[in-house]
């Protein structure tokens, strides 16, 4: 998954008085309007799903648009624009979809098969500066297109009629049905996009159309509040009970808490000190997510290119203390890269994360031994100097300070500097390789271990630490091309264990979102892998 803004929130944002007054008015009208008010942790920038992969955008797209499938309350794909769950032919490589005859865009245009073909190919067109190309791997010619060996026009998707869509894969994909429920695979109204222009599409409400339960209004492209209203053309509009959803950017967790207490937010995401202090609040809802917070380890010409040094760092960290004392928000020590709840291995009946977990107990004596051996192999005399880079939000800073203290205390001769800097600056540092350890996370886009493990193959754009291991790459490729479930899951188990043995990354903790939720709000689908779906929610009086 491309970079998502972390839900941990920065301190000190002053809320605009006009918004508070408006929210108060909204609150008094909720019963008659059937509306709810939600928050985003950063401003909405674009609703062009072909070149966006940020949390506010995907949160919004989940509630205004639909792909071939959507996820139900059990995180399983169910028909959306497609009339049914399709069984593949041609040994698992061909899917024929029929688009609903009554599916329409919010401007009244019919949803056509070519809208899917147009959107998917736009997502691989270099002219659109796509950022999420790797998720198309496995669809015919996608890898060759990503590697600039074929034109995006050759992607294995074709409208063979107004309502008939044919998708061809390079090989069977056990996770294909979950994959295409992601926002990046949603269609685009081809005639509308071409009318407003590809550069303007999705930049404000008037340049956006949707095929889902709601449509966006009152969004200029730069303001920090907007509204979703019920889409009268939605094919399943009788299932939609809300009339509108109001969104507002709230970056500060304490402000979110105060707005919730004042009845001006119906679902407030909190973190950091605020979440820590509200763990016994009656309105607190802990939302499990397929979300792992970890350290990217720079392995391109830096000290931690040495595996023994990477392992020493990992063994020196007390993850239990980190989660219970520093975070104290329900997060749990990470004992694998893949987060619990992501997927059950059908060949064993076990949660994949649990069956591939390692011990998180610190092993200081072994860590010090590895440190000495690793320094000798790497030709390092004197202190081992490391840098940790992360964003400038409070939770990130607290974690960085804890790690700095732990490594200095447990590994004599290790000197750690920390740089918690604005988001754009830290992204630049990572992309330029100017770090030893980088604080990062992976929020799964779909519920399958391949979504985690696939990003750490050699030269993957989501792998700025440049972990590269031929055995690991081979296991991932074998999993992707496996033609049966037994081999698929076996290769994934081996890949997870290989990654941890090589310390390609250093998992720290599994994120648990803390929400303050209006007890009158029900029917929200908080997906473990994916984004909250409010399209079937209701608000009581």
PDB file of N, CA, C and O in Angstrom, residues 368-428:
ATOM      1  N   UNK A 368      24.024  -8.231  22.355  1.00  0.00           N
ATOM      2  CA  UNK A 368      25.364  -7.660  22.511  1.00  0.00           C
ATOM      3  C   UNK A 368      26.412  -8.505  21.785  1.00  0.00           C
ATOM      4  O   UNK A 368      27.365  -7.964  21.201  1.00  0.00           O
ATOM      5  N   UNK A 369      26.226  -9.812  21.825  1.00  0.00           N
ATOM      6  CA  UNK A 369      27.143 -10.695  21.107  1.00  0.00           C
ATOM      7  C   UNK A 369      27.063 -10.458  19.604  1.00  0.00           C
ATOM      8  O   UNK A 369      28.085 -10.380  18.911  1.00  0.00           O
ATOM      9  N   UNK A 370      25.836 -10.327  19.087  1.00  0.00           N
ATOM     10  CA  UNK A 370      25.637 -10.056  17.664  1.00  0.00           C
ATOM     11  C   UNK A 370      26.186  -8.688  17.277  1.00  0.00           C
ATOM     12  O   UNK A 370      26.734  -8.514  16.180  1.00  0.00           O
ATOM     13  N   UNK A 371      26.041  -7.724  18.178  1.00  0.00           N
ATOM     14  CA  UNK A 371      26.555  -6.385  17.913  1.00  0.00           C
ATOM     15  C   UNK A 371      28.070  -6.423  17.699  1.00  0.00           C
ATOM     16  O   UNK A 371      28.595  -5.841  16.729  1.00  0.00           O
ATOM     17  N   UNK A 372      28.763  -7.124  18.583  1.00  0.00           N
ATOM     18  CA  UNK A 372      30.214  -7.217  18.470  1.00  0.00           C
ATOM     19  C   UNK A 372      30.628  -7.928  17.181  1.00  0.00           C
ATOM     20  O   UNK A 372      31.530  -7.473  16.457  1.00  0.00           O
ATOM     21  N   UNK A 373      29.947  -9.035  16.889  1.00  0.00           N
ATOM     22  CA  UNK A 373      30.276  -9.795  15.682  1.00  0.00           C
ATOM     23  C   UNK A 373      29.943  -9.006  14.419  1.00  0.00           C
ATOM     24  O   UNK A 373      30.709  -9.008  13.443  1.00  0.00           O
ATOM     25  N   UNK A 374      28.800  -8.307  14.448  1.00  0.00           N
ATOM     26  CA  UNK A 374      28.390  -7.532  13.287  1.00  0.00           C
ATOM     27  C   UNK A 374      29.314  -6.364  13.006  1.00  0.00           C
ATOM     28  O   UNK A 374      29.643  -6.072  11.846  1.00  0.00           O
ATOM     29  N   UNK A 375      29.753  -5.688  14.057  1.00  0.00           N
ATOM     30  CA  UNK A 375      30.687  -4.568  13.884  1.00  0.00           C
ATOM     31  C   UNK A 375      31.998  -5.052  13.277  1.00  0.00           C
ATOM     32  O   UNK A 375      32.581  -4.397  12.404  1.00  0.00           O
ATOM     33  N   UNK A 376      32.455  -6.216  13.725  1.00  0.00           N
ATOM     34  CA  UNK A 376      33.701  -6.765  13.188  1.00  0.00           C
ATOM     35  C   UNK A 376      33.549  -7.096  11.707  1.00  0.00           C
ATOM     36  O   UNK A 376      34.418  -6.770  10.889  1.00  0.00           O
ATOM     37  N   UNK A 377      32.414  -7.736  11.345  1.00  0.00           N
ATOM     38  CA  UNK A 377      32.171  -8.069   9.931  1.00  0.00           C
ATOM     39  C   UNK A 377      32.062  -6.822   9.064  1.00  0.00           C
ATOM     40  O   UNK A 377      32.508  -6.815   7.917  1.00  0.00           O
ATOM     41  N   UNK A 378      31.449  -5.767   9.615  1.00  0.00           N
ATOM     42  CA  UNK A 378      31.227  -4.545   8.851  1.00  0.00           C
ATOM     43  C   UNK A 378      32.435  -3.607   8.896  1.00  0.00           C
ATOM     44  O   UNK A 378      32.413  -2.545   8.262  1.00  0.00           O
ATOM     45  N   UNK A 379      33.468  -3.989   9.650  1.00  0.00           N
ATOM     46  CA  UNK A 379      34.655  -3.158   9.733  1.00  0.00           C
ATOM     47  C   UNK A 379      34.443  -1.869  10.494  1.00  0.00           C
ATOM     48  O   UNK A 379      35.044  -0.834  10.175  1.00  0.00           O
ATOM     49  N   UNK A 380      33.588  -1.923  11.516  1.00  0.00           N
ATOM     50  CA  UNK A 380      33.266  -0.729  12.306  1.00  0.00           C
ATOM     51  C   UNK A 380      34.036  -0.786  13.614  1.00  0.00           C
ATOM     52  O   UNK A 380      33.911  -1.730  14.393  1.00  0.00           O
ATOM     53  N   UNK A 381      34.856   0.226  13.853  1.00  0.00           N
ATOM     54  CA  UNK A 381      35.554   0.346  15.132  1.00  0.00           C
ATOM     55  C   UNK A 381      34.958   1.533  15.876  1.00  0.00           C
ATOM     56  O   UNK A 381      34.482   2.492  15.274  1.00  0.00           O
ATOM     57  N   UNK A 382      34.971   1.484  17.178  1.00  0.00           N
ATOM     58  CA  UNK A 382      34.362   2.562  17.950  1.00  0.00           C
ATOM     59  C   UNK A 382      32.858   2.439  17.991  1.00  0.00           C
ATOM     60  O   UNK A 382      32.285   1.350  17.845  1.00  0.00           O
ATOM     61  N   UNK A 383      32.184   3.562  18.195  1.00  0.00           N
ATOM     62  CA  UNK A 383      30.731   3.569  18.335  1.00  0.00           C
ATOM     63  C   UNK A 383      30.018   3.246  17.021  1.00  0.00           C
ATOM     64  O   UNK A 383      30.502   3.592  15.934  1.00  0.00           O
ATOM     65  N   UNK A 384      28.867   2.588  17.151  1.00  0.00           N
ATOM     66  CA  UNK A 384      27.974   2.393  16.015  1.00  0.00           C
ATOM     67  C   UNK A 384      26.960   3.534  16.043  1.00  0.00           C
ATOM     68  O   UNK A 384      26.130   3.619  16.946  1.00  0.00           O
ATOM     69  N   UNK A 385      27.047   4.424  15.070  1.00  0.00           N
ATOM     70  CA  UNK A 385      26.183   5.602  15.041  1.00  0.00           C
ATOM     71  C   UNK A 385      25.020   5.366  14.082  1.00  0.00           C
ATOM     72  O   UNK A 385      25.220   5.073  12.906  1.00  0.00           O
ATOM     73  N   UNK A 386      23.807   5.492  14.614  1.00  0.00           N
ATOM     74  CA  UNK A 386      22.599   5.245  13.834  1.00  0.00           C
ATOM     75  C   UNK A 386      21.665   6.445  13.899  1.00  0.00           C
ATOM     76  O   UNK A 386      21.634   7.172  14.898  1.00  0.00           O
ATOM     77  N   UNK A 387      20.890   6.621  12.842  1.00  0.00           N
ATOM     78  CA  UNK A 387      19.877   7.680  12.821  1.00  0.00           C
ATOM     79  C   UNK A 387      18.493   7.065  12.677  1.00  0.00           C
ATOM     80  O   UNK A 387      18.313   6.074  11.963  1.00  0.00           O
ATOM     81  N   UNK A 388      17.522   7.632  13.391  1.00  0.00           N
ATOM     82  CA  UNK A 388      16.121   7.233  13.246  1.00  0.00           C
ATOM     83  C   UNK A 388      15.359   8.437  12.722  1.00  0.00           C
ATOM     84  O   UNK A 388      15.419   9.523  13.311  1.00  0.00           O
ATOM     85  N   UNK A 389      14.635   8.256  11.627  1.00  0.00           N
ATOM     86  CA  UNK A 389      13.844   9.341  11.056  1.00  0.00           C
ATOM     87  C   UNK A 389      12.369   8.953  11.102  1.00  0.00           C
ATOM     88  O   UNK A 389      12.004   7.792  10.905  1.00  0.00           O
ATOM     89  N   UNK A 390      11.514   9.927  11.403  1.00  0.00           N
ATOM     90  CA  UNK A 390      10.072   9.703  11.439  1.00  0.00           C
ATOM     91  C   UNK A 390       9.344  11.017  11.297  1.00  0.00           C
ATOM     92  O   UNK A 390       9.977  12.089  11.234  1.00  0.00           O
ATOM     93  N   UNK A 391       8.016  10.969  11.251  1.00  0.00           N
ATOM     94  CA  UNK A 391       7.264  12.221  11.147  1.00  0.00           C
ATOM     95  C   UNK A 391       7.251  12.933  12.497  1.00  0.00           C
ATOM     96  O   UNK A 391       7.803  12.445  13.485  1.00  0.00           O
ATOM     97  N   UNK A 392       6.624  14.112  12.528  1.00  0.00           N
ATOM     98  CA  UNK A 392       6.713  14.956  13.725  1.00  0.00           C
ATOM     99  C   UNK A 392       5.474  14.895  14.611  1.00  0.00           C
ATOM    100  O   UNK A 392       5.220  15.798  15.401  1.00  0.00           O
ATOM    101  N   UNK A 393       4.700  13.824  14.503  1.00  0.00           N
ATOM    102  CA  UNK A 393       3.533  13.701  15.360  1.00  0.00           C
ATOM    103  C   UNK A 393       3.936  13.132  16.714  1.00  0.00           C
ATOM    104  O   UNK A 393       4.952  12.451  16.855  1.00  0.00           O
ATOM    105  N   UNK A 394       3.148  13.428  17.723  1.00  0.00           N
ATOM    106  CA  UNK A 394       3.535  13.139  19.099  1.00  0.00           C
ATOM    107  C   UNK A 394       3.819  11.662  19.353  1.00  0.00           C
ATOM    108  O   UNK A 394       4.806  11.317  20.018  1.00  0.00           O
ATOM    109  N   UNK A 395       2.951  10.773  18.866  1.00  0.00           N
ATOM    110  CA  UNK A 395       3.159   9.354  19.096  1.00  0.00           C
ATOM    111  C   UNK A 395       4.470   8.899  18.468  1.00  0.00           C
ATOM    112  O   UNK A 395       5.243   8.144  19.069  1.00  0.00           O
ATOM    113  N   UNK A 396       4.737   9.373  17.263  1.00  0.00           N
ATOM    114  CA  UNK A 396       5.975   9.007  16.582  1.00  0.00           C
ATOM    115  C   UNK A 396       7.191   9.478  17.380  1.00  0.00           C
ATOM    116  O   UNK A 396       8.179   8.752  17.524  1.00  0.00           O
ATOM    117  N   UNK A 397       7.116  10.689  17.892  1.00  0.00           N
ATOM    118  CA  UNK A 397       8.216  11.223  18.707  1.00  0.00           C
ATOM    119  C   UNK A 397       8.429  10.375  19.964  1.00  0.00           C
ATOM    120  O   UNK A 397       9.567  10.070  20.335  1.00  0.00           O
ATOM    121  N   UNK A 398       7.341  10.012  20.620  1.00  0.00           N
ATOM    122  CA  UNK A 398       7.457   9.218  21.843  1.00  0.00           C
ATOM    123  C   UNK A 398       8.107   7.864  21.578  1.00  0.00           C
ATOM    124  O   UNK A 398       8.944   7.393  22.360  1.00  0.00           O
ATOM    125  N   UNK A 399       7.717   7.238  20.480  1.00  0.00           N
ATOM    126  CA  UNK A 399       8.301   5.945  20.125  1.00  0.00           C
ATOM    127  C   UNK A 399       9.786   6.113  19.806  1.00  0.00           C
ATOM    128  O   UNK A 399      10.624   5.310  20.237  1.00  0.00           O
ATOM    129  N   UNK A 400      10.135   7.153  19.071  1.00  0.00           N
ATOM    130  CA  UNK A 400      11.538   7.398  18.715  1.00  0.00           C
ATOM    131  C   UNK A 400      12.390   7.606  19.960  1.00  0.00           C
ATOM    132  O   UNK A 400      13.500   7.055  20.073  1.00  0.00           O
ATOM    133  N   UNK A 401      11.886   8.372  20.899  1.00  0.00           N
ATOM    134  CA  UNK A 401      12.635   8.629  22.125  1.00  0.00           C
ATOM    135  C   UNK A 401      12.817   7.355  22.944  1.00  0.00           C
ATOM    136  O   UNK A 401      13.877   7.123  23.543  1.00  0.00           O
ATOM    137  N   UNK A 402      11.793   6.529  22.958  1.00  0.00           N
ATOM    138  CA  UNK A 402      11.899   5.252  23.675  1.00  0.00           C
ATOM    139  C   UNK A 402      12.969   4.373  23.033  1.00  0.00           C
ATOM    140  O   UNK A 402      13.806   3.791  23.727  1.00  0.00           O
ATOM    141  N   UNK A 403      12.944   4.269  21.703  1.00  0.00           N
ATOM    142  CA  UNK A 403      13.923   3.442  21.007  1.00  0.00           C
ATOM    143  C   UNK A 403      15.339   3.974  21.229  1.00  0.00           C
ATOM    144  O   UNK A 403      16.275   3.195  21.437  1.00  0.00           O
ATOM    145  N   UNK A 404      15.482   5.274  21.181  1.00  0.00           N
ATOM    146  CA  UNK A 404      16.790   5.885  21.403  1.00  0.00           C
ATOM    147  C   UNK A 404      17.336   5.496  22.781  1.00  0.00           C
ATOM    148  O   UNK A 404      18.494   5.087  22.923  1.00  0.00           O
ATOM    149  N   UNK A 405      16.470   5.590  23.785  1.00  0.00           N
ATOM    150  CA  UNK A 405      16.884   5.250  25.135  1.00  0.00           C
ATOM    151  C   UNK A 405      17.186   3.774  25.300  1.00  0.00           C
ATOM    152  O   UNK A 405      18.168   3.391  25.951  1.00  0.00           O
ATOM    153  N   UNK A 406      16.343   2.926  24.721  1.00  0.00           N
ATOM    154  CA  UNK A 406      16.529   1.478  24.816  1.00  0.00           C
ATOM    155  C   UNK A 406      17.855   1.037  24.200  1.00  0.00           C
ATOM    156  O   UNK A 406      18.617   0.282  24.814  1.00  0.00           O
ATOM    157  N   UNK A 407      18.133   1.511  22.996  1.00  0.00           N
ATOM    158  CA  UNK A 407      19.341   1.071  22.307  1.00  0.00           C
ATOM    159  C   UNK A 407      20.600   1.573  23.009  1.00  0.00           C
ATOM    160  O   UNK A 407      21.603   0.854  23.082  1.00  0.00           O
ATOM    161  N   UNK A 408      20.533   2.780  23.522  1.00  0.00           N
ATOM    162  CA  UNK A 408      21.692   3.317  24.241  1.00  0.00           C
ATOM    163  C   UNK A 408      21.945   2.539  25.534  1.00  0.00           C
ATOM    164  O   UNK A 408      23.095   2.272  25.901  1.00  0.00           O
ATOM    165  N   UNK A 409      20.869   2.158  26.229  1.00  0.00           N
ATOM    166  CA  UNK A 409      21.011   1.472  27.520  1.00  0.00           C
ATOM    167  C   UNK A 409      21.372   0.001  27.362  1.00  0.00           C
ATOM    168  O   UNK A 409      22.148  -0.541  28.163  1.00  0.00           O
ATOM    169  N   UNK A 410      20.830  -0.658  26.355  1.00  0.00           N
ATOM    170  CA  UNK A 410      21.008  -2.104  26.214  1.00  0.00           C
ATOM    171  C   UNK A 410      22.199  -2.486  25.340  1.00  0.00           C
ATOM    172  O   UNK A 410      22.725  -3.599  25.456  1.00  0.00           O
ATOM    173  N   UNK A 411      22.611  -1.585  24.451  1.00  0.00           N
ATOM    174  CA  UNK A 411      23.707  -1.891  23.541  1.00  0.00           C
ATOM    175  C   UNK A 411      24.814  -0.838  23.694  1.00  0.00           C
ATOM    176  O   UNK A 411      24.827   0.164  22.979  1.00  0.00           O
ATOM    177  N   UNK A 412      25.714  -1.023  24.634  1.00  0.00           N
ATOM    178  CA  UNK A 412      26.798  -0.060  24.841  1.00  0.00           C
ATOM    179  C   UNK A 412      27.581   0.198  23.552  1.00  0.00           C
ATOM    180  O   UNK A 412      27.888  -0.733  22.800  1.00  0.00           O
ATOM    181  N   UNK A 413      27.836   1.469  23.291  1.00  0.00           N
ATOM    182  CA  UNK A 413      28.572   1.821  22.077  1.00  0.00           C
ATOM    183  C   UNK A 413      27.676   2.108  20.891  1.00  0.00           C
ATOM    184  O   UNK A 413      28.171   2.423  19.800  1.00  0.00           O
ATOM    185  N   UNK A 414      26.348   2.012  21.067  1.00  0.00           N
ATOM    186  CA  UNK A 414      25.407   2.395  20.010  1.00  0.00           C
ATOM    187  C   UNK A 414      24.889   3.797  20.312  1.00  0.00           C
ATOM    188  O   UNK A 414      24.338   4.038  21.383  1.00  0.00           O
ATOM    189  N   UNK A 415      25.123   4.712  19.407  1.00  0.00           N
ATOM    190  CA  UNK A 415      24.696   6.100  19.563  1.00  0.00           C
ATOM    191  C   UNK A 415      23.606   6.391  18.537  1.00  0.00           C
ATOM    192  O   UNK A 415      23.826   6.227  17.327  1.00  0.00           O
ATOM    193  N   UNK A 416      22.443   6.798  19.023  1.00  0.00           N
ATOM    194  CA  UNK A 416      21.290   6.991  18.144  1.00  0.00           C
ATOM    195  C   UNK A 416      20.856   8.449  18.134  1.00  0.00           C
ATOM    196  O   UNK A 416      20.609   9.047  19.184  1.00  0.00           O
ATOM    197  N   UNK A 417      20.768   9.021  16.944  1.00  0.00           N
ATOM    198  CA  UNK A 417      20.188  10.353  16.781  1.00  0.00           C
ATOM    199  C   UNK A 417      18.797  10.206  16.192  1.00  0.00           C
ATOM    200  O   UNK A 417      18.542   9.276  15.413  1.00  0.00           O
ATOM    201  N   UNK A 418      17.877  11.075  16.586  1.00  0.00           N
ATOM    202  CA  UNK A 418      16.515  10.993  16.068  1.00  0.00           C
ATOM    203  C   UNK A 418      16.144  12.297  15.363  1.00  0.00           C
ATOM    204  O   UNK A 418      16.566  13.378  15.772  1.00  0.00           O
ATOM    205  N   UNK A 419      15.363  12.152  14.302  1.00  0.00           N
ATOM    206  CA  UNK A 419      14.887  13.307  13.540  1.00  0.00           C
ATOM    207  C   UNK A 419      13.422  13.108  13.241  1.00  0.00           C
ATOM    208  O   UNK A 419      13.067  12.333  12.343  1.00  0.00           O
ATOM    209  N   UNK A 420      12.570  13.756  14.028  1.00  0.00           N
ATOM    210  CA  UNK A 420      11.131  13.714  13.763  1.00  0.00           C
ATOM    211  C   UNK A 420      10.752  15.015  13.073  1.00  0.00           C
ATOM    212  O   UNK A 420      10.735  16.081  13.680  1.00  0.00           O
ATOM    213  N   UNK A 421      10.496  14.905  11.798  1.00  0.00           N
ATOM    214  CA  UNK A 421      10.348  16.066  10.931  1.00  0.00           C
ATOM    215  C   UNK A 421       9.022  16.003  10.183  1.00  0.00           C
ATOM    216  O   UNK A 421       8.370  14.956  10.148  1.00  0.00           O
ATOM    217  N   UNK A 422       8.567  17.122   9.571  1.00  0.00           N
ATOM    218  CA  UNK A 422       7.296  17.106   8.842  1.00  0.00           C
ATOM    219  C   UNK A 422       7.227  15.989   7.813  1.00  0.00           C
ATOM    220  O   UNK A 422       8.247  15.540   7.272  1.00  0.00           O
ATOM    221  N   UNK A 423       6.014  15.549   7.568  1.00  0.00           N
ATOM    222  CA  UNK A 423       5.755  14.361   6.764  1.00  0.00           C
ATOM    223  C   UNK A 423       6.468  14.385   5.419  1.00  0.00           C
ATOM    224  O   UNK A 423       7.128  13.414   5.037  1.00  0.00           O
ATOM    225  N   UNK A 424       6.340  15.473   4.690  1.00  0.00           N
ATOM    226  CA  UNK A 424       6.947  15.542   3.362  1.00  0.00           C
ATOM    227  C   UNK A 424       8.467  15.423   3.445  1.00  0.00           C
ATOM    228  O   UNK A 424       9.093  14.748   2.625  1.00  0.00           O
ATOM    229  N   UNK A 425       9.063  16.054   4.453  1.00  0.00           N
ATOM    230  CA  UNK A 425      10.510  16.011   4.605  1.00  0.00           C
ATOM    231  C   UNK A 425      11.004  14.612   4.950  1.00  0.00           C
ATOM    232  O   UNK A 425      12.028  14.148   4.419  1.00  0.00           O
ATOM    233  N   UNK A 426      10.258  13.903   5.819  1.00  0.00           N
ATOM    234  CA  UNK A 426      10.721  12.561   6.168  1.00  0.00           C
ATOM    235  C   UNK A 426      10.526  11.589   5.012  1.00  0.00           C
ATOM    236  O   UNK A 426      11.311  10.655   4.832  1.00  0.00           O
ATOM    237  N   UNK A 427       9.510  11.808   4.203  1.00  0.00           N
ATOM    238  CA  UNK A 427       9.354  10.970   3.012  1.00  0.00           C
ATOM    239  C   UNK A 427      10.536  11.162   2.064  1.00  0.00           C
ATOM    240  O   UNK A 427      11.043  10.197   1.474  1.00  0.00           O
ATOM    241  N   UNK A 428      10.971  12.418   1.931  1.00  0.00           N
ATOM    242  CA  UNK A 428      12.119  12.700   1.070  1.00  0.00           C
ATOM    243  C   UNK A 428      13.381  12.034   1.608  1.00  0.00           C
ATOM    244  O   UNK A 428      14.162  11.457   0.842  1.00  0.00           O
TER     245      UNK A 428
END
